[in-house]
Amino acid sequence: MKQVQLLTPVAGKLIPLNAIQDPVFSQGMMGQGFGIEPTVGNVVAPVSGEITMVADTLHAIGFKANNELEVLVHLGIDTVEMGDRPPFKIQVKAGDHVEAGDPIGTMDIEAVAAAGKRTTVILAVTNSADMVANLDAQLGDVKAGVVGAVVDLNREVQPVVNTPKPQGKGSKYDALATQIITQVGGAANVKSVIHCITRVRFYLKDESQANDEVIRDLDGVIDVAKAGGQYQVVIGPAVNDVYDAIINQLGPGFGDDEASTAAMEKEANRAAWQKMTPWQKVKHGFSSLIGVITGSMIPVIGLLAASGILKGVLALLTTFNIVSDKAPTYVIINAMGDSVFYFLPIFVGFTAAKKLGADPVIMGIVGGVLTYPTIVGLASGGKVTGHLLGMAINADFFGIPVHVASYTYSIFPMIAGAWLASKLEPWLKRVIPTVLRMIFVPLIEVVLISGVIVIFIGPLITAFSGALAAGIMGIYQLSPAISGLIIGGFYQVLVIFGLHWAIIPIVVNDITTTGHSSINAIVSATMVAQGGAVLAIALKTKVASVKELAWPATISAFCGVTEPAMYGINLKYGRTFVTASIGGAVGGFLTGLLNVNMWGFAGSLIGVTSFINPKGLDFSLFGFLIASAATIIVSFTLTYLFGFSDADVKNVKKAPAKKHLGEQVA
């Protein structure tokens, strides 16, 4: 048999491998194959043979075809991250035999898209190097269970029907597995085993018992490496078979399929990274960073939206003198609306750690350190003993003068801390004995990560913010209109990185000394712009989950809280954030050009009364209305026409990061 067929696992549009938005699959690292942008979620078997693997998260199914092809069907991209609530129902298990075209499960396409993952279904022949001479994919619209590709084999094979996978002794790799186990010190010296794309990775009790030179000389072994607390035996393309033979002899309790999948993905991503051009690396790194930021914020977006609406209601109550800002009622409602923002570092620490592979509880504690009342007190009212690089020295640490910044409402320092923890934690677990880890790993992490943020990251952000504030003031004094254009276009970018605090002191100083602030009026326009963009999505999208989030995010933005719109929708879909920023630039330009002033802190549409001059109505109110109308029209129109389509929901790029801002696929 020299030519065989692969059926399509789902209905949709069949695309070539290199069009898949994933470097591991698109570059053929997992073997030759094709992708399908599905239109229906029913999944069928692409080959006749045995089910060799069903991932715990149900996002991937492996087949050993009767014609000896080894086929992987991967449902969506990055869907492994949806393990808590998998959108798949798979009705087969490892060891089952199927015929090509048999139904094997379903995929909830809308749920995958709503989670911001690509829905692309990928079929890859994982033993292509050994079996495939050529694969000709049949591009275009296809039904499930039809011929998706014709494969030319590079050697003759005999069709096999219902041949069970060898168990225990009898596999041609058993002898090699036995030799490897013996030379690493025997089964008694093995704690666990995983594998990646090329290596069998042992966790040994005592690495000194392993005989490196003998293992290197074994037929079927390429090399031996030691890294990350693992004893790695480099096998090459036959790694799956050797690993299976080893686990068959040691017992299933020694294997970890989930860890093996993560190791394979990490190694594949490292290879993909090495093949990228410098510009591709920059784009991939930035995309990954945005993915981590939005991924860290998604779990709290609903709370932010609800809190934003509550803060808007409170602003109305105080504006119309229904509730005094000194009354206990105000204090209680304000706590309800403000707590999620005030303690945001705790929540972001937890979610960012989960995203990046650090301990969420430890990072939550680090967030608690940064929002601890006495730390907040040092930042806001500590005794200033000097200045350095524009920063007030308001504390010392073991005699070292430091600037303690305010971290309430901030997210970027915690994401940086979570990334650092993801690097520090594995090293600590390698060097600290098991019996001491429970106490000393969290102790060292909390001390080091908190210290790095307070002593280094916070002051760096403050220094940069100070320089930024000086630049903004210089531009504003030169031209309010140009300043409005720049601030309006980039203010929400500053919010992402916590640099907007550079502008807040200017606003506070203006209002406390003159009673009004023109810069705060420009900032208000950026809030309106984010609301206008997400309003366009709320009206345009037919994806229920997006619409459900877009409407409260719109209300929240118009109430002066842009985080739900920005992190939950606009930044997530890329172009939308750009169109919203263009709207903000237009609104800021008009606000500066018309010399709009603002006499209060509450911005966006909810803050309309802040634009009324207490000494008598002037053009500021009308300028605010003109600028806000123009902002909404521009951001809404650009977003509706160019900034978003429902296709973006399934094509959105999430940062593929668990252990590294630029690592992890699938």
XYZ file of C-alpha atoms in Angstrom:
666
model
C 0.000 0.000 0.000
C 1.731 3.204 -1.160
C -1.132 5.710 -0.925
C -3.650 6.210 1.898
C -6.363 8.717 2.761
C -7.013 10.861 5.820
C -10.606 11.883 6.489
C -11.646 15.275 7.795
C -12.364 15.134 11.573
C -14.846 18.062 11.422
C -16.783 20.109 8.877
C -15.504 23.538 7.909
C -12.845 25.198 5.783
C -9.737 23.066 5.264
C -6.542 25.147 5.302
C -2.900 24.233 4.712
C -0.624 23.507 7.634
C 1.363 26.712 7.207
C -1.808 28.805 7.588
C -2.427 27.547 11.124
C -1.851 30.317 13.684
C 0.492 28.239 15.807
C 4.246 27.972 15.107
C 4.602 24.405 16.376
C 2.010 22.975 14.004
C 2.439 25.453 11.133
C 6.155 24.737 10.849
C 5.561 20.996 10.766
C 7.198 20.269 14.109
C 4.451 17.806 14.970
C 4.457 16.330 11.464
C 2.658 16.937 8.182
C -1.100 17.539 8.157
C -3.738 20.235 7.764
C -6.105 22.463 9.701
C -9.841 23.050 9.580
C -11.712 26.162 10.686
C -14.800 24.320 11.960
C -18.381 25.319 11.337
C -19.915 22.339 13.133
C -18.656 20.800 16.364
C -19.204 17.107 15.603
C -15.881 15.212 15.570
C -15.256 11.934 13.686
C -12.302 9.560 13.436
C -9.981 10.468 10.537
C -8.510 6.955 10.309
C -9.362 3.351 11.147
C -7.341 1.983 14.018
C -6.746 2.287 17.745
C -7.197 5.246 20.065
C -3.784 5.615 21.694
C -4.412 8.730 23.776
C -7.157 11.035 24.987
C -5.796 14.075 26.836
C -7.099 14.647 30.345
C -8.423 18.003 29.142
C -10.059 16.204 26.150
C -8.509 18.681 23.679
C -6.355 16.104 21.863
C -6.918 12.528 20.625
C -4.195 10.237 19.307
C -4.693 7.407 16.805
C -2.550 4.503 15.627
C -3.996 3.771 12.198
C -4.178 0.300 10.679
C -1.746 1.573 8.025
C 0.804 2.445 10.778
C 0.270 6.188 10.566
C 0.210 7.882 13.962
C -2.320 10.703 13.855
C -3.052 13.485 16.316
C -6.318 15.443 16.232
C -5.967 18.670 18.214
C -9.201 20.530 18.988
C -8.513 24.259 19.028
C -5.372 26.168 19.974
C -4.476 26.893 23.617
C -7.562 24.920 24.661
C -5.436 22.940 27.113
C -5.907 26.027 29.335
C -9.648 25.267 29.490
C -9.061 22.114 31.501
C -11.271 23.217 34.406
C -14.357 23.375 32.154
C -13.466 21.626 28.908
C -15.789 22.438 25.993
C -15.426 18.916 24.627
C -17.296 15.631 25.001
C -15.198 12.678 23.879
C -16.903 9.295 23.765
C -13.821 7.134 23.166
C -10.901 6.180 25.392
C -7.389 4.864 24.945
C -7.452 1.292 23.664
C -10.736 1.625 21.784
C -10.842 0.685 18.093
C -12.630 2.930 15.610
C -13.388 2.966 11.916
C -12.686 6.056 9.820
C -15.733 8.326 9.951
C -17.031 7.002 13.298
C -18.335 9.746 15.620
C -15.916 10.179 18.523
C -17.143 13.344 20.255
C -18.201 16.974 20.040
C -16.578 20.375 20.395
C -18.463 23.439 21.656
C -17.132 25.950 19.118
C -18.872 28.951 20.679
C -17.489 28.190 24.145
C -13.962 27.910 22.764
C -14.336 31.187 20.889
C -15.874 32.925 23.897
C -12.836 31.931 25.952
C -10.656 33.769 23.444
C -9.129 30.611 21.948
C -8.738 29.716 18.306
C -11.180 27.009 17.240
C -8.902 25.597 14.532
C -8.949 21.788 14.496
C -5.543 20.398 13.536
C -4.690 16.988 12.136
C -1.008 16.030 12.217
C 0.714 12.776 11.255
C 3.210 12.637 14.108
C 5.396 9.937 12.556
C 5.643 11.782 9.240
C 9.441 11.596 9.190
C 9.268 7.801 9.209
C 6.171 7.239 7.088
C 5.165 10.157 4.848
C 6.744 10.998 1.502
C 4.072 13.566 0.582
C 0.747 14.802 1.937
C -1.672 16.492 -0.459
C -4.419 18.368 1.441
C -7.759 18.994 -0.275
C -8.230 22.716 0.516
C -11.594 24.454 0.729
C -14.984 23.823 2.331
C -15.402 20.231 3.504
C -17.862 18.055 5.356
C -16.830 15.837 8.264
C -15.689 12.359 7.280
C -14.699 13.105 3.687
C -11.214 12.766 2.220
C -9.152 15.653 3.589
C -5.728 14.570 2.377
C -4.064 11.906 0.280
C -0.819 10.596 1.758
C 2.006 9.031 -0.235
C 3.872 6.618 2.035
C 7.605 6.266 1.734
C 7.487 2.509 2.301
C 5.119 -0.387 1.844
C 2.883 -1.316 4.776
C 0.413 -4.095 5.295
C -3.058 -3.097 6.492
C -3.772 -4.294 10.005
C -7.193 -4.569 11.524
C -7.780 -4.267 15.283
C -4.241 -5.037 16.338
C -4.001 -4.180 20.020
C -1.032 -2.133 21.239
C 1.736 -4.293 22.707
C 1.707 -4.309 26.475
C 4.613 -5.280 28.664
C 7.160 -7.469 26.926
C 7.107 -7.943 23.194
C 7.601 -4.376 21.852
C 10.771 -3.863 19.816
C 11.680 -1.083 22.254
C 11.378 -3.249 25.360
C 15.028 -4.281 25.319
C 16.161 -0.663 25.122
C 13.717 0.300 27.878
C 15.057 -2.449 30.119
C 18.652 -1.330 29.543
C 17.848 2.315 30.250
C 15.993 1.478 33.459
C 18.887 -0.697 34.618
C 21.525 1.938 33.848
C 19.689 4.792 35.608
C 19.881 2.777 38.829
C 16.894 0.479 38.453
C 13.229 1.043 39.161
C 14.009 1.704 42.829
C 15.926 4.851 41.821
C 13.115 6.262 39.631
C 10.624 8.707 41.126
C 8.718 9.485 37.913
C 9.144 9.725 34.141
C 7.843 12.149 31.529
C 8.812 12.784 27.924
C 8.967 15.631 25.440
C 9.345 15.592 21.668
C 12.811 14.032 21.708
C 13.697 13.039 25.271
C 12.633 10.650 28.002
C 12.990 12.691 31.194
C 13.586 10.839 34.464
C 13.216 12.265 37.939
C 15.739 10.157 39.852
C 16.230 9.796 43.568
C 20.005 9.789 43.125
C 21.456 10.903 39.771
C 24.900 9.640 40.740
C 23.642 6.050 40.329
C 23.045 6.612 36.589
C 25.751 5.348 34.249
C 25.950 8.154 31.673
C 28.526 6.604 29.337
C 26.794 3.223 29.123
C 23.434 4.876 28.366
C 25.026 7.068 25.658
C 26.392 3.943 23.949
C 23.042 2.123 23.864
C 21.656 1.486 20.387
C 18.721 3.880 20.054
C 20.080 6.551 22.442
C 21.477 9.785 20.991
C 22.792 11.471 24.133
C 22.305 12.125 27.834
C 21.619 15.563 29.344
C 20.956 16.840 32.851
C 18.890 19.971 33.465
C 16.054 21.229 35.610
C 16.388 18.361 38.079
C 15.804 15.861 35.270
C 17.957 13.079 33.880
C 17.222 13.345 30.177
C 17.805 10.489 27.750
C 17.742 11.859 24.193
C 15.958 9.356 21.922
C 14.704 11.292 18.905
C 11.583 10.431 16.848
C 10.984 7.108 18.662
C 10.654 8.809 22.052
C 6.943 7.949 22.424
C 7.578 4.249 21.846
C 10.550 4.134 24.232
C 8.598 6.038 26.873
C 5.648 3.649 26.516
C 7.958 0.662 26.873
C 9.544 2.174 29.995
C 6.161 2.894 31.587
C 4.943 -0.611 30.674
C 7.839 -2.024 32.690
C 7.802 0.457 35.586
C 4.003 0.685 35.861
C 1.521 3.467 35.028
C 2.039 5.184 38.381
C 5.454 6.379 37.220
C 4.137 8.314 34.186
C 2.556 11.740 33.898
C 0.909 12.346 30.524
C -0.072 15.910 31.366
C 3.491 16.837 32.338
C 4.761 15.100 29.202
C 2.433 17.205 27.066
C 3.671 20.380 28.761
C 7.295 19.324 28.238
C 6.649 18.598 24.551
C 5.003 21.967 24.089
C 7.827 23.787 25.869
C 10.512 22.114 23.762
C 8.567 22.695 20.561
C 8.141 26.363 21.441
C 11.834 26.724 22.142
C 12.544 25.319 18.693
C 9.950 27.627 17.147
C 11.479 30.618 18.973
C 14.924 29.816 17.596
C 13.561 29.845 14.037
C 11.916 33.271 14.375
C 13.439 36.426 12.927
C 14.218 39.262 15.403
C 11.079 41.135 14.312
C 8.969 37.979 14.714
C 10.384 37.556 18.200
C 9.455 41.140 19.080
C 5.911 40.671 17.762
C 5.561 37.286 19.465
C 6.884 38.679 22.749
C 4.533 41.664 22.675
C 1.587 39.453 21.739
C 2.497 37.101 24.573
C 2.742 39.990 27.029
C -0.691 41.288 26.035
C -2.007 37.730 26.321
C -0.668 37.428 29.863
C -2.116 40.811 30.837
C -5.577 40.084 29.437
C -5.488 36.474 30.652
C -4.627 37.654 34.157
C -7.482 40.168 34.125
C -10.243 38.059 32.555
C -11.246 36.291 35.840
C -11.989 39.644 37.517
C -13.469 41.530 34.553
C -17.044 40.889 35.665
C -16.274 42.265 39.125
C -14.590 45.309 37.641
C -17.610 45.996 35.425
C -20.021 45.637 38.333
C -17.852 47.850 40.532
C -17.589 50.458 37.783
C -21.357 50.646 37.494
C -21.668 50.896 41.289
C -19.139 53.727 41.363
C -21.142 55.482 38.641
C -24.323 55.189 40.686
C -22.478 56.575 43.723
C -21.217 59.501 41.644
C -24.811 60.313 40.663
C -25.965 60.107 44.287
C -23.304 62.549 45.410
C -23.645 64.853 42.390
C -27.327 65.408 43.084
C -26.721 65.660 46.848
C -28.782 62.563 47.630
C -25.873 61.157 49.659
C -23.108 63.161 51.289
C -19.538 61.978 50.708
C -19.072 62.183 54.503
C -22.056 59.980 55.353
C -21.669 56.331 56.462
C -23.891 55.334 53.528
C -21.325 56.778 51.146
C -18.466 55.025 52.955
C -20.179 51.625 52.758
C -21.211 51.906 49.095
C -17.802 53.284 48.176
C -16.138 50.272 49.816
C -18.365 47.959 47.792
C -17.417 49.676 44.549
C -13.771 50.377 45.281
C -12.498 47.248 47.045
C -11.851 45.221 43.890
C -9.686 48.073 42.537
C -7.959 48.813 45.833
C -6.991 45.168 46.332
C -6.440 44.475 42.633
C -2.784 43.435 43.208
C -3.977 40.479 45.288
C -6.371 39.236 42.618
C -3.968 39.877 39.752
C -1.163 38.185 41.676
C -3.311 35.071 41.997
C -4.518 34.991 38.380
C -1.136 35.949 36.854
C 0.576 33.204 38.846
C -1.881 30.647 37.471
C -1.250 31.954 33.969
C 2.541 31.898 34.297
C 2.924 28.713 36.313
C 3.824 30.141 39.749
C 2.075 29.435 43.060
C -1.160 31.526 43.042
C -1.506 31.644 46.829
C 2.043 32.908 47.309
C 1.555 35.639 44.723
C -1.765 36.556 46.336
C 0.148 37.084 49.580
C 2.686 39.255 47.753
C -0.238 41.353 46.515
C -1.391 41.567 50.119
C 2.036 42.898 51.111
C 1.785 45.677 48.526
C -1.699 46.711 49.672
C -0.948 46.361 53.391
C -2.189 49.529 55.162
C 1.211 50.558 56.519
C 2.821 50.159 53.083
C 0.043 52.268 51.572
C 0.652 54.775 54.367
C 4.357 54.978 53.529
C 3.528 55.594 49.880
C 0.902 58.269 50.484
C 2.008 59.938 53.716
C 5.462 58.700 54.608
C 8.104 61.186 55.722
C 10.080 62.433 52.719
C 13.791 62.515 53.555
C 15.137 63.366 50.102
C 14.772 62.923 46.377
C 16.518 60.739 43.835
C 15.870 60.801 40.063
C 12.693 62.739 40.698
C 11.456 60.217 43.306
C 10.670 61.093 46.894
C 12.685 58.965 49.339
C 10.008 58.081 51.877
C 11.427 54.966 53.592
C 14.547 52.924 54.137
C 15.203 49.196 54.020
C 18.052 48.064 56.299
C 19.383 51.576 56.039
C 19.078 51.712 52.243
C 16.967 54.739 51.194
C 14.057 53.662 48.986
C 10.964 55.108 47.369
C 7.793 53.209 48.296
C 5.209 53.612 45.544
C 1.450 53.096 45.708
C 0.350 49.739 44.315
C -3.405 49.892 44.831
C -5.208 49.802 41.464
C -2.010 48.475 39.809
C -1.493 45.270 37.804
C 1.837 45.407 35.984
C 4.126 45.079 39.045
C 2.236 41.924 40.028
C 2.524 40.404 36.561
C 6.254 41.107 36.600
C 6.444 39.538 40.055
C 4.513 36.460 38.930
C 6.892 36.003 36.000
C 9.862 36.270 38.353
C 8.223 33.762 40.736
C 7.704 31.310 37.868
C 11.481 31.319 37.379
C 12.444 31.350 41.056
C 10.041 28.678 42.294
C 11.368 25.679 40.284
C 14.910 26.522 41.346
C 13.901 26.724 45.009
C 12.170 23.351 44.768
C 15.342 21.824 43.347
C 17.712 23.145 46.007
C 15.488 22.958 49.113
C 14.981 19.466 50.607
C 11.434 18.138 50.342
C 10.850 18.161 54.107
C 11.594 21.908 54.249
C 9.814 23.094 51.103
C 6.400 23.702 52.647
C 7.822 26.464 54.867
C 10.885 27.815 53.121
C 9.689 28.025 49.503
C 6.825 30.445 50.331
C 8.993 32.270 52.881
C 11.795 32.967 50.403
C 9.400 33.753 47.557
C 7.360 36.274 49.542
C 10.484 38.016 50.842
C 12.333 38.122 47.520
C 9.418 38.919 45.198
C 7.959 41.574 47.512
C 11.415 43.052 48.005
C 12.154 43.197 44.283
C 8.841 44.926 43.572
C 9.139 47.428 46.427
C 12.842 48.197 46.056
C 13.339 47.947 42.286
C 10.216 47.607 40.107
C 8.137 50.240 41.916
C 10.873 52.909 41.904
C 11.692 52.188 38.248
C 8.047 52.718 37.279
C 7.938 55.857 39.437
C 11.113 57.267 37.846
C 9.805 56.585 34.360
C 6.441 58.067 35.323
C 8.140 61.205 36.621
C 10.015 61.723 33.358
C 6.780 61.054 31.485
C 4.909 63.618 33.596
C 7.551 66.244 32.920
C 7.300 65.565 29.183
C 3.517 65.781 29.232
C 3.582 69.107 31.073
C 6.121 70.460 28.610
C 3.967 69.476 25.654
C 0.820 70.855 27.318
C 2.448 74.221 27.928
C 3.550 74.251 24.288
C 0.117 73.318 22.898
C -2.986 72.038 24.748
C -4.353 70.603 21.481
C -1.209 68.593 20.680
C -0.985 67.509 24.301
C -4.618 66.400 24.122
C -3.910 64.426 20.951
C -0.974 62.581 22.557
C -2.572 61.982 25.973
C -5.886 61.027 24.387
C -4.204 58.505 22.099
C -1.883 56.893 24.619
C -3.376 57.343 28.092
C -5.017 53.899 28.172
C -1.683 52.379 27.087
C -0.189 54.007 30.182
C -2.967 52.409 32.262
C -1.886 48.939 31.076
C 1.622 49.422 32.462
C 0.647 51.439 35.513
C 2.306 54.584 34.131
C -0.894 56.635 34.240
C 0.027 57.478 37.816
C 2.388 60.019 36.218
C -0.644 62.101 35.253
C -2.717 61.664 38.430
C -0.481 63.901 40.624
C -0.670 66.623 37.968
C -4.467 66.409 38.043
C -4.602 66.453 41.847
C -2.221 69.409 42.036
C -4.239 71.342 39.442
C -7.554 70.816 41.223
C -6.212 71.506 44.726
C -4.385 74.705 43.661
C -6.582 76.155 40.895
C -9.836 74.269 41.411
C -9.868 72.768 37.914
C -7.808 70.587 35.579
C -7.610 70.662 31.782
C -5.521 67.474 31.698
C -8.193 65.570 33.622
C -10.683 66.650 30.947
C -8.446 65.025 28.323
C -8.223 61.848 30.404
C -12.022 61.822 30.558
C -12.146 61.688 26.753
C -10.104 58.464 26.743
C -12.717 56.836 28.990
C -15.481 57.868 26.605
C -13.464 56.435 23.698
C -13.118 53.020 25.323
C -16.857 53.021 25.970
C -17.672 54.012 22.386
C -15.554 51.164 20.996
C -17.035 48.492 23.222
C -20.526 49.839 22.520
C -19.906 49.135 18.826
C -19.018 45.550 19.681
C -22.068 45.160 21.919
C -24.307 46.164 19.019
C -22.416 44.314 16.281
C -21.474 40.933 17.732
C -23.697 37.888 17.464
C -21.563 35.906 19.939
C -23.689 35.749 23.078
C -20.808 35.563 25.556
C -19.114 38.630 24.036
C -22.366 40.601 23.982
C -23.026 39.712 27.624
C -19.654 41.172 28.623
C -19.684 44.125 26.213
C -22.863 45.748 27.537
C -21.815 46.046 31.208
C -18.305 47.037 30.048
C -19.892 49.869 28.031
C -21.855 51.108 31.012
C -18.788 50.854 33.235
C -16.631 52.848 30.779
C -19.226 55.593 30.526
C -19.216 55.590 34.330
C -15.478 56.279 34.303
C -14.085 52.734 34.825
C -12.451 51.473 31.627
C -10.760 48.276 32.833
C -13.641 45.906 31.893
C -13.866 47.391 28.390
C -10.113 47.506 27.926
C -8.995 44.168 29.364
C -12.163 42.209 28.701
C -12.818 43.281 25.110
C -10.780 46.018 23.421
C -7.205 45.019 24.213
C -8.072 41.367 23.769
C -9.062 41.824 20.124
C -6.150 44.104 19.191
C -7.615 46.281 16.444
C -10.404 47.373 18.746
C -7.933 48.894 21.192
C -6.324 50.785 18.299
C -9.646 52.178 17.060
C -10.591 53.137 20.631
C -7.247 54.923 21.029
C -7.812 56.823 17.789
C -11.164 57.954 19.162
C -9.404 58.997 22.370
C -6.844 60.981 20.371
C -9.622 62.840 18.530
C -11.485 63.546 21.770
C -8.307 64.663 23.528
C -7.364 66.941 20.644
C -10.784 68.643 20.672
C -10.758 68.902 24.462
C -7.401 70.693 24.363
C -8.287 72.779 21.315
C -11.524 74.007 22.952
C -9.747 74.681 26.284
C -12.135 72.440 28.195
C -11.696 72.554 31.967
C -12.886 70.124 34.600
C -13.750 71.014 38.207
C -14.103 67.486 39.632
C -12.458 64.094 39.550
C -15.352 62.002 38.139
C -14.797 61.636 34.390
C -16.438 60.121 31.311
C -20.146 60.703 30.638
C -21.111 60.137 34.260
C -18.932 63.117 35.210
C -20.775 65.685 33.093
C -21.405 67.909 36.124
C -17.630 68.107 36.721
C -17.448 70.305 33.609
C -19.760 72.973 35.025
C -17.819 75.978 36.316
C -18.951 76.678 39.899
C -18.561 80.423 39.180
C -20.991 80.256 36.305
C -21.666 78.262 33.166
C -18.927 78.650 30.545
C -17.861 76.924 27.328
C -16.206 73.982 29.157
C -19.515 72.131 29.420
C -20.296 72.606 25.740
C -16.718 71.759 24.788
C -17.017 68.540 26.812
C -20.258 67.626 25.031
C -18.760 68.346 21.587
C -15.557 66.419 22.314
C -17.439 63.480 23.858
C -19.838 63.255 20.907
C -16.937 63.315 18.443
C -15.070 60.712 20.497
C -18.012 58.327 20.540
C -18.685 58.785 16.821
C -15.055 58.155 15.836
C -14.358 55.213 18.171
C -17.767 53.629 17.510
C -17.593 54.011 13.711
C -13.996 52.854 13.335
C -14.597 49.869 15.591
C -17.858 48.891 13.923
C -16.402 49.114 10.414
C -12.769 48.090 10.889
C -11.982 47.222 14.495
C -13.951 44.057 15.156
C -15.725 41.110 13.599
C -17.037 37.919 15.124
C -14.227 36.090 13.332
C -11.854 37.843 15.758
C -13.441 35.966 18.630
C -12.117 32.652 17.373
C -8.962 34.101 15.823
C -7.879 36.120 18.854
C -4.292 35.499 19.897
C -3.775 34.611 23.520
C -0.363 34.805 25.035
C 0.841 31.280 25.170
C 2.593 31.447 28.419
C 2.758 29.198 31.364
C 6.402 29.173 32.337
C 7.579 31.918 29.985
C 5.968 34.919 28.384
C 6.863 33.475 25.012
C 6.496 29.745 25.600
C 3.694 27.165 25.456
C 1.360 26.279 22.676
C -1.756 24.086 22.488
